[in-house]
mmCIF file of C-alpha atoms in Angstrom:
data_model
loop_
_atom_site.group_PDB
_atom_site.id
_atom_site.type_symbol
_atom_site.label_atom_id
_atom_site.label_comp_id
_atom_site.label_asym_id
_atom_site.label_seq_id
_atom_site.Cartn_x
_atom_site.Cartn_y
_atom_site.Cartn_z
ATOM 1 C CA UNK A 1 46.254 14.411 0.478
ATOM 2 C CA UNK A 2 45.330 11.187 -1.330
ATOM 3 C CA UNK A 3 41.975 11.308 0.011
ATOM 4 C CA UNK A 4 41.824 14.636 -1.111
ATOM 5 C CA UNK A 5 42.833 13.457 -4.927
ATOM 6 C CA UNK A 6 40.024 10.838 -4.737
ATOM 7 C CA UNK A 7 37.292 13.404 -3.350
ATOM 8 C CA UNK A 8 38.351 15.970 -6.349
ATOM 9 C CA UNK A 9 38.675 12.815 -8.833
ATOM 10 C CA UNK A 10 35.018 11.396 -7.841
ATOM 11 C CA UNK A 11 33.545 15.156 -7.968
ATOM 12 C CA UNK A 12 34.972 15.637 -11.711
ATOM 13 C CA UNK A 13 33.953 12.344 -12.626
ATOM 14 C CA UNK A 14 30.313 13.144 -11.886
ATOM 15 C CA UNK A 15 30.048 16.583 -13.312
ATOM 16 C CA UNK A 16 31.676 15.226 -16.566
ATOM 17 C CA UNK A 17 28.914 12.527 -16.852
ATOM 18 C CA UNK A 18 26.280 14.655 -15.643
ATOM 19 C CA UNK A 19 26.834 17.536 -18.455
ATOM 20 C CA UNK A 20 27.005 14.233 -20.909
ATOM 21 C CA UNK A 21 23.060 13.803 -19.809
ATOM 22 C CA UNK A 22 22.422 16.728 -21.579
ATOM 23 C CA UNK A 23 23.856 15.780 -24.939
ATOM 24 C CA UNK A 24 21.488 14.070 -27.066
ATOM 25 C CA UNK A 25 23.378 10.930 -26.982
ATOM 26 C CA UNK A 26 21.991 9.940 -23.547
ATOM 27 C CA UNK A 27 18.648 8.976 -22.859
ATOM 28 C CA UNK A 28 16.907 8.927 -19.894
ATOM 29 C CA UNK A 29 16.897 4.846 -19.098
ATOM 30 C CA UNK A 30 20.771 4.977 -19.936
ATOM 31 C CA UNK A 31 20.907 7.863 -17.339
ATOM 32 C CA UNK A 32 19.732 6.035 -14.750
ATOM 33 C CA UNK A 33 21.518 3.105 -15.125
ATOM 34 C CA UNK A 34 24.657 5.350 -14.859
ATOM 35 C CA UNK A 35 23.955 6.966 -11.862
ATOM 36 C CA UNK A 36 22.847 3.677 -10.642
ATOM 37 C CA UNK A 37 26.186 2.248 -11.489
ATOM 38 C CA UNK A 38 28.241 5.055 -10.209
ATOM 39 C CA UNK A 39 26.067 4.875 -6.849
ATOM 40 C CA UNK A 40 27.132 1.123 -6.632
ATOM 41 C CA UNK A 41 30.678 1.589 -7.485
ATOM 42 C CA UNK A 42 31.159 4.243 -4.567
ATOM 43 C CA UNK A 43 31.402 6.990 -7.270
ATOM 44 C CA UNK A 44 28.909 9.171 -6.208
ATOM 45 C CA UNK A 45 30.571 12.401 -4.120
ATOM 46 C CA UNK A 46 29.053 12.358 -0.853
ATOM 47 C CA UNK A 47 29.090 16.215 -0.357
ATOM 48 C CA UNK A 48 26.305 16.792 -2.806
ATOM 49 C CA UNK A 49 22.899 16.792 -1.661
ATOM 50 C CA UNK A 50 21.356 14.917 -4.705
ATOM 51 C CA UNK A 51 17.566 15.288 -3.229
ATOM 52 C CA UNK A 52 17.781 18.750 -3.105
ATOM 53 C CA UNK A 53 19.244 18.728 -6.728
ATOM 54 C CA UNK A 54 17.116 16.638 -8.087
ATOM 55 C CA UNK A 55 14.443 18.727 -6.603
ATOM 56 C CA UNK A 56 15.364 21.954 -8.835
ATOM 57 C CA UNK A 57 16.050 20.710 -11.867
ATOM 58 C CA UNK A 58 13.042 18.519 -12.128
ATOM 59 C CA UNK A 59 10.361 21.253 -11.104
ATOM 60 C CA UNK A 60 12.492 23.628 -13.733
ATOM 61 C CA UNK A 61 12.320 20.818 -16.412
ATOM 62 C CA UNK A 62 8.551 20.051 -16.018
ATOM 63 C CA UNK A 63 7.907 24.366 -16.093
ATOM 64 C CA UNK A 64 9.887 24.151 -19.351
ATOM 65 C CA UNK A 65 8.005 21.297 -20.791
ATOM 66 C CA UNK A 66 5.068 23.464 -20.169
ATOM 67 C CA UNK A 67 5.921 25.681 -23.428
ATOM 68 C CA UNK A 68 5.382 23.258 -25.432
ATOM 69 C CA UNK A 69 2.167 22.283 -24.943
ATOM 70 C CA UNK A 70 -1.007 23.236 -26.884
ATOM 71 C CA UNK A 71 -3.689 24.514 -23.859
ATOM 72 C CA UNK A 72 -6.710 23.473 -25.954
ATOM 73 C CA UNK A 73 -5.379 19.988 -26.235
ATOM 74 C CA UNK A 74 -4.030 20.214 -22.655
ATOM 75 C CA UNK A 75 -7.795 20.638 -21.744
ATOM 76 C CA UNK A 76 -9.256 18.002 -23.611
ATOM 77 C CA UNK A 77 -6.701 15.666 -22.322
ATOM 78 C CA UNK A 78 -7.246 16.382 -18.769
ATOM 79 C CA UNK A 79 -11.355 16.282 -19.077
ATOM 80 C CA UNK A 80 -11.565 13.164 -21.252
ATOM 81 C CA UNK A 81 -9.484 11.260 -18.707
ATOM 82 C CA UNK A 82 -10.538 13.211 -15.591
ATOM 83 C CA UNK A 83 -12.729 9.656 -14.294
ATOM 84 C CA UNK A 84 -9.699 7.736 -14.907
ATOM 85 C CA UNK A 85 -7.405 10.012 -12.608
ATOM 86 C CA UNK A 86 -9.999 10.434 -9.895
ATOM 87 C CA UNK A 87 -10.982 6.485 -9.974
ATOM 88 C CA UNK A 88 -7.638 5.201 -10.116
ATOM 89 C CA UNK A 89 -6.019 7.689 -7.399
ATOM 90 C CA UNK A 90 -8.943 6.227 -5.186
ATOM 91 C CA UNK A 91 -8.693 2.776 -5.896
ATOM 92 C CA UNK A 92 -5.292 2.511 -5.087
ATOM 93 C CA UNK A 93 -5.424 3.935 -1.936
ATOM 94 C CA UNK A 94 -8.067 1.753 -0.727
ATOM 95 C CA UNK A 95 -6.180 -1.259 -2.238
ATOM 96 C CA UNK A 96 -3.075 0.180 -0.361
ATOM 97 C CA UNK A 97 -4.467 0.464 3.055
ATOM 98 C CA UNK A 98 -6.254 -3.295 2.500
ATOM 99 C CA UNK A 99 -2.801 -4.966 1.221
ATOM 100 C CA UNK A 100 -0.731 -3.218 3.970
ATOM 101 C CA UNK A 101 -2.880 -4.509 6.561
ATOM 102 C CA UNK A 102 -3.273 -8.215 4.965
ATOM 103 C CA UNK A 103 0.949 -7.869 4.610
ATOM 104 C CA UNK A 104 1.409 -6.591 8.643
ATOM 105 C CA UNK A 105 2.585 -3.809 7.340
ATOM 106 C CA UNK A 106 3.629 -0.478 9.728
ATOM 107 C CA UNK A 107 0.370 1.718 8.579
ATOM 108 C CA UNK A 108 2.026 4.792 7.726
ATOM 109 C CA UNK A 109 4.769 3.447 5.191
ATOM 110 C CA UNK A 110 1.961 1.277 3.778
ATOM 111 C CA UNK A 111 -0.095 4.641 2.958
ATOM 112 C CA UNK A 112 3.069 6.781 2.148
ATOM 113 C CA UNK A 113 3.524 3.451 -0.721
ATOM 114 C CA UNK A 114 0.085 3.644 -1.707
ATOM 115 C CA UNK A 115 0.129 7.929 -2.061
ATOM 116 C CA UNK A 116 3.104 7.775 -4.131
ATOM 117 C CA UNK A 117 2.003 4.942 -6.379
ATOM 118 C CA UNK A 118 -1.779 6.747 -6.889
ATOM 119 C CA UNK A 119 -0.595 10.201 -7.150
ATOM 120 C CA UNK A 120 3.301 11.089 -8.268
ATOM 121 C CA UNK A 121 5.653 9.306 -6.282
ATOM 122 C CA UNK A 122 8.339 10.941 -4.657
ATOM 123 C CA UNK A 123 6.650 14.373 -4.651
ATOM 124 C CA UNK A 124 3.268 12.663 -3.010
ATOM 125 C CA UNK A 125 5.344 11.426 -0.677
ATOM 126 C CA UNK A 126 7.081 14.689 0.254
ATOM 127 C CA UNK A 127 3.339 16.406 0.535
ATOM 128 C CA UNK A 128 1.727 13.776 2.559
ATOM 129 C CA UNK A 129 4.710 12.373 5.232
ATOM 130 C CA UNK A 130 4.853 15.955 7.131
ATOM 131 C CA UNK A 131 1.274 15.961 7.162
ATOM 132 C CA UNK A 132 0.555 12.067 8.871
ATOM 133 C CA UNK A 133 3.544 12.874 11.084
ATOM 134 C CA UNK A 134 5.704 10.371 9.409
ATOM 135 C CA UNK A 135 9.404 9.442 10.667
ATOM 136 C CA UNK A 136 12.499 9.808 8.471
ATOM 137 C CA UNK A 137 12.894 5.763 8.143
ATOM 138 C CA UNK A 138 9.628 5.501 6.980
ATOM 139 C CA UNK A 139 9.809 8.265 4.202
ATOM 140 C CA UNK A 140 13.063 6.638 3.450
ATOM 141 C CA UNK A 141 11.885 3.079 2.677
ATOM 142 C CA UNK A 142 8.550 4.455 0.894
ATOM 143 C CA UNK A 143 10.821 6.578 -1.529
ATOM 144 C CA UNK A 144 13.331 3.420 -2.136
ATOM 145 C CA UNK A 145 10.333 1.469 -3.135
ATOM 146 C CA UNK A 146 9.012 4.337 -5.457
ATOM 147 C CA UNK A 147 12.171 4.906 -7.032
ATOM 148 C CA UNK A 148 13.142 1.337 -7.857
ATOM 149 C CA UNK A 149 10.080 1.135 -9.608
ATOM 150 C CA UNK A 150 10.293 3.882 -11.361
ATOM 151 C CA UNK A 151 13.734 2.996 -12.598
ATOM 152 C CA UNK A 152 11.830 -0.126 -14.229
ATOM 153 C CA UNK A 153 8.936 1.415 -15.818
ATOM 154 C CA UNK A 154 11.378 3.558 -18.195
ATOM 155 C CA UNK A 155 12.367 0.143 -19.355
ATOM 156 C CA UNK A 156 8.762 -1.823 -19.190
ATOM 157 C CA UNK A 157 6.217 0.993 -20.252
ATOM 158 C CA UNK A 158 8.102 1.626 -24.182
ATOM 159 C CA UNK A 159 8.511 -1.926 -24.368
ATOM 160 C CA UNK A 160 4.980 -2.940 -23.612
ATOM 161 C CA UNK A 161 3.697 -0.097 -25.907
ATOM 162 C CA UNK A 162 5.199 -1.005 -28.390
ATOM 163 C CA UNK A 163 4.310 -4.619 -27.865
ATOM 164 C CA UNK A 164 0.761 -3.286 -28.136
ATOM 165 C CA UNK A 165 1.245 -1.105 -30.740
ATOM 166 C CA UNK A 166 -0.168 1.667 -28.375
ATOM 167 C CA UNK A 167 -1.127 5.044 -30.297
ATOM 168 C CA UNK A 168 1.571 8.010 -28.892
ATOM 169 C CA UNK A 169 -2.136 9.400 -26.945
ATOM 170 C CA UNK A 170 -3.244 6.450 -25.280
ATOM 171 C CA UNK A 171 0.634 5.697 -24.062
ATOM 172 C CA UNK A 172 0.739 9.013 -23.103
ATOM 173 C CA UNK A 173 -2.488 8.498 -21.005
ATOM 174 C CA UNK A 174 -1.313 5.013 -19.652
ATOM 175 C CA UNK A 175 2.383 5.923 -18.698
ATOM 176 C CA UNK A 176 0.858 9.149 -16.974
ATOM 177 C CA UNK A 177 -1.396 7.268 -14.409
ATOM 178 C CA UNK A 178 0.650 3.653 -13.856
ATOM 179 C CA UNK A 179 4.252 5.531 -13.191
ATOM 180 C CA UNK A 180 4.503 7.062 -10.168
ATOM 181 C CA UNK A 181 6.864 9.735 -10.613
ATOM 182 C CA UNK A 182 6.517 12.746 -12.802
ATOM 183 C CA UNK A 183 10.089 11.845 -14.202
ATOM 184 C CA UNK A 184 10.139 9.082 -15.251
ATOM 185 C CA UNK A 185 6.529 9.382 -16.676
ATOM 186 C CA UNK A 186 8.164 12.294 -18.652
ATOM 187 C CA UNK A 187 11.348 10.077 -19.202
ATOM 188 C CA UNK A 188 9.266 6.764 -20.471
ATOM 189 C CA UNK A 189 6.700 9.292 -22.857
ATOM 190 C CA UNK A 190 9.789 11.069 -24.448
ATOM 191 C CA UNK A 191 11.006 7.633 -25.586
ATOM 192 C CA UNK A 192 7.895 6.602 -26.736
ATOM 193 C CA UNK A 193 7.881 9.972 -28.582
ATOM 194 C CA UNK A 194 6.656 13.642 -28.607
ATOM 195 C CA UNK A 195 2.900 13.615 -28.754
ATOM 196 C CA UNK A 196 3.250 10.978 -25.831
ATOM 197 C CA UNK A 197 5.337 13.237 -23.831
ATOM 198 C CA UNK A 198 3.097 16.264 -23.986
ATOM 199 C CA UNK A 199 -0.385 13.951 -22.840
ATOM 200 C CA UNK A 200 1.663 12.188 -20.162
ATOM 201 C CA UNK A 201 2.613 15.541 -19.101
ATOM 202 C CA UNK A 202 -0.364 17.070 -19.126
ATOM 203 C CA UNK A 203 -2.443 13.885 -17.711
ATOM 204 C CA UNK A 204 0.403 13.263 -15.094
ATOM 205 C CA UNK A 205 0.339 16.887 -13.416
ATOM 206 C CA UNK A 206 -3.280 16.885 -13.554
ATOM 207 C CA UNK A 207 -3.437 14.021 -11.317
ATOM 208 C CA UNK A 208 -0.811 15.610 -9.489
ATOM 209 C CA UNK A 209 -2.816 18.654 -8.402
ATOM 210 C CA UNK A 210 -4.883 16.007 -6.191
ATOM 211 C CA UNK A 211 -2.094 15.836 -3.723
ATOM 212 C CA UNK A 212 -3.509 18.663 -1.437
ATOM 213 C CA UNK A 213 -6.703 16.730 -1.022
ATOM 214 C CA UNK A 214 -5.407 13.367 -0.473
ATOM 215 C CA UNK A 215 -3.111 15.110 2.496
ATOM 216 C CA UNK A 216 -5.268 16.455 3.682
ATOM 217 C CA UNK A 217 -7.581 13.209 3.869
ATOM 218 C CA UNK A 218 -4.752 11.354 5.272
ATOM 219 C CA UNK A 219 -3.656 14.282 7.944
ATOM 220 C CA UNK A 220 -7.044 14.079 9.214
ATOM 221 C CA UNK A 221 -7.320 9.968 8.847
ATOM 222 C CA UNK A 222 -3.626 10.028 10.780
ATOM 223 C CA UNK A 223 -4.592 12.481 13.712
ATOM 224 C CA UNK A 224 -1.521 14.496 11.869
ATOM 225 C CA UNK A 225 -0.888 18.378 11.163
ATOM 226 C CA UNK A 226 -2.961 20.099 8.285
ATOM 227 C CA UNK A 227 -0.878 23.375 8.720
ATOM 228 C CA UNK A 228 2.050 21.293 7.077
ATOM 229 C CA UNK A 229 0.610 20.664 4.270
ATOM 230 C CA UNK A 230 2.122 22.271 0.678
ATOM 231 C CA UNK A 231 1.296 22.524 -2.834
ATOM 232 C CA UNK A 232 4.532 22.368 -5.393
ATOM 233 C CA UNK A 233 4.665 25.544 -6.749
ATOM 234 C CA UNK A 234 6.024 24.050 -9.938
ATOM 235 C CA UNK A 235 2.462 23.092 -10.846
ATOM 236 C CA UNK A 236 1.082 26.494 -11.042
ATOM 237 C CA UNK A 237 4.673 27.628 -13.120
ATOM 238 C CA UNK A 238 3.641 24.378 -15.665
ATOM 239 C CA UNK A 239 0.403 25.779 -16.070
ATOM 240 C CA UNK A 240 1.513 29.662 -16.489
ATOM 241 C CA UNK A 241 4.314 28.429 -19.405
ATOM 242 C CA UNK A 242 1.144 26.970 -20.917
ATOM 243 C CA UNK A 243 -0.644 30.033 -20.592
ATOM 244 C CA UNK A 244 2.608 32.350 -21.939
ATOM 245 C CA UNK A 245 2.994 29.930 -24.564
ATOM 246 C CA UNK A 246 -0.991 30.268 -25.928
ATOM 247 C CA UNK A 247 -1.582 33.919 -25.414
ATOM 248 C CA UNK A 248 2.191 34.856 -26.932
ATOM 249 C CA UNK A 249 2.364 32.890 -29.684
ATOM 250 C CA UNK A 250 5.094 35.073 -31.516
ATOM 251 C CA UNK A 251 7.724 33.265 -28.760
ATOM 252 C CA UNK A 252 6.984 29.975 -30.647
ATOM 253 C CA UNK A 253 10.643 29.288 -31.444
ATOM 254 C CA UNK A 254 11.872 30.159 -28.080
ATOM 255 C CA UNK A 255 9.447 27.966 -26.533
ATOM 256 C CA UNK A 256 10.764 25.173 -28.881
ATOM 257 C CA UNK A 257 13.602 25.730 -27.519
ATOM 258 C CA UNK A 258 12.933 25.623 -23.851
ATOM 259 C CA UNK A 259 11.102 22.397 -24.492
ATOM 260 C CA UNK A 260 14.210 20.681 -26.170
ATOM 261 C CA UNK A 261 16.676 22.219 -23.202
ATOM 262 C CA UNK A 262 13.900 21.215 -20.348
ATOM 263 C CA UNK A 263 13.530 17.425 -21.647
ATOM 264 C CA UNK A 264 17.611 17.273 -21.377
ATOM 265 C CA UNK A 265 17.171 18.608 -18.155
ATOM 266 C CA UNK A 266 15.122 15.764 -17.403
ATOM 267 C CA UNK A 267 17.858 12.936 -18.503
ATOM 268 C CA UNK A 268 20.075 14.786 -15.915
ATOM 269 C CA UNK A 269 17.348 14.174 -13.393
ATOM 270 C CA UNK A 270 17.083 10.888 -14.466
ATOM 271 C CA UNK A 271 21.196 10.453 -13.240
ATOM 272 C CA UNK A 272 20.689 11.797 -10.280
ATOM 273 C CA UNK A 273 17.802 9.609 -8.914
ATOM 274 C CA UNK A 274 19.769 7.001 -10.145
ATOM 275 C CA UNK A 275 22.934 8.252 -8.299
ATOM 276 C CA UNK A 276 20.699 8.133 -4.945
ATOM 277 C CA UNK A 277 20.033 4.660 -5.058
ATOM 278 C CA UNK A 278 21.657 1.397 -4.278
ATOM 279 C CA UNK A 279 21.138 -2.170 -3.944
ATOM 280 C CA UNK A 280 22.492 -1.995 -0.395
ATOM 281 C CA UNK A 281 19.939 0.235 0.900
ATOM 282 C CA UNK A 282 16.943 -1.700 -0.799
ATOM 283 C CA UNK A 283 18.409 -4.523 0.673
ATOM 284 C CA UNK A 284 17.487 -2.525 4.235
ATOM 285 C CA UNK A 285 14.228 -2.248 3.649
ATOM 286 C CA UNK A 286 13.234 -5.511 3.769
ATOM 287 C CA UNK A 287 10.299 -7.232 1.119
ATOM 288 C CA UNK A 288 7.224 -6.278 2.698
ATOM 289 C CA UNK A 289 7.668 -2.309 1.368
ATOM 290 C CA UNK A 290 8.558 -3.332 -1.827
ATOM 291 C CA UNK A 291 5.967 -6.451 -1.947
ATOM 292 C CA UNK A 292 3.663 -3.854 -1.451
ATOM 293 C CA UNK A 293 4.773 -1.351 -4.446
ATOM 294 C CA UNK A 294 5.193 -3.936 -6.437
ATOM 295 C CA UNK A 295 1.040 -5.046 -6.202
ATOM 296 C CA UNK A 296 0.122 -1.663 -6.330
ATOM 297 C CA UNK A 297 1.761 -1.064 -9.508
ATOM 298 C CA UNK A 298 0.685 -3.836 -11.304
ATOM 299 C CA UNK A 299 -2.759 -3.408 -10.361
ATOM 300 C CA UNK A 300 -2.763 -0.074 -11.202
ATOM 301 C CA UNK A 301 -1.158 -0.510 -14.282
ATOM 302 C CA UNK A 302 -2.843 -3.520 -16.124
ATOM 303 C CA UNK A 303 -6.493 -2.120 -15.079
ATOM 304 C CA UNK A 304 -5.239 1.199 -16.464
ATOM 305 C CA UNK A 305 -4.270 -0.176 -19.220
ATOM 306 C CA UNK A 306 -7.269 -2.701 -19.696
ATOM 307 C CA UNK A 307 -9.208 0.406 -19.320
ATOM 308 C CA UNK A 308 -7.869 2.030 -21.770
ATOM 309 C CA UNK A 309 -6.757 -0.625 -24.553
ATOM 310 C CA UNK A 310 -10.625 -1.922 -24.492
#
């Protein structure tokens, strides 16, 4: 009886805090901290599949953000930053391969962390993992490293951006290139401003399109299964949302509501991501994967910032 009451208490507390994250009172970093706190003190309901819900809600929120993107500006942002997108991806993958060897890491784990840093965090890891026949523990370690650094990025990037007086556009490009997961890119950019958010989302999803070619190259390199490679469908629907907003401008009032609602759903996603991270999980992975993740992150963050500013 007591066990059942405890379960119900955890569930309702989790639901209430989750719904609170949908209000304008909670920012992305605060939502992440709230989730992490609940996980650390054991108040996350065990039967909730956090990964499944996060993946679904993130996809919906990204599609909704598409209704707030201006098509000509999106094309211009992607075109202007194509060299930076492609260069940063291959720079990160090559550097990651070298550092993983230097650290004496297991190659597949090193490659998954490199792909997560180079393209779009958890989505890239999820897409590349089956293509190279990665084991569950290799995937878990890679995801844990990426999620931890994503969490830090939510606090660090806006602080650096304001300290350097980066424009909304420059911050949007930098966060899209240097932050791993789409959720944290959008969260950090949203904290910086709406223009930064629009630029970051566009450039980030242009970068995410490289999942397929990188997954194919990974399958060839590791002798994996090319038939297990898949493109996240939310990218396609995001593009459809942009086209609808552009070709049917009469619905602008509805599009604005969808855009705002999607921003709040994204905050809820960050709460769920935080709820999946615990200190115990991070300690169990050992120092090498996290060290690789930090080195790659610092390298891509500093070089892309220098490229944008100078």
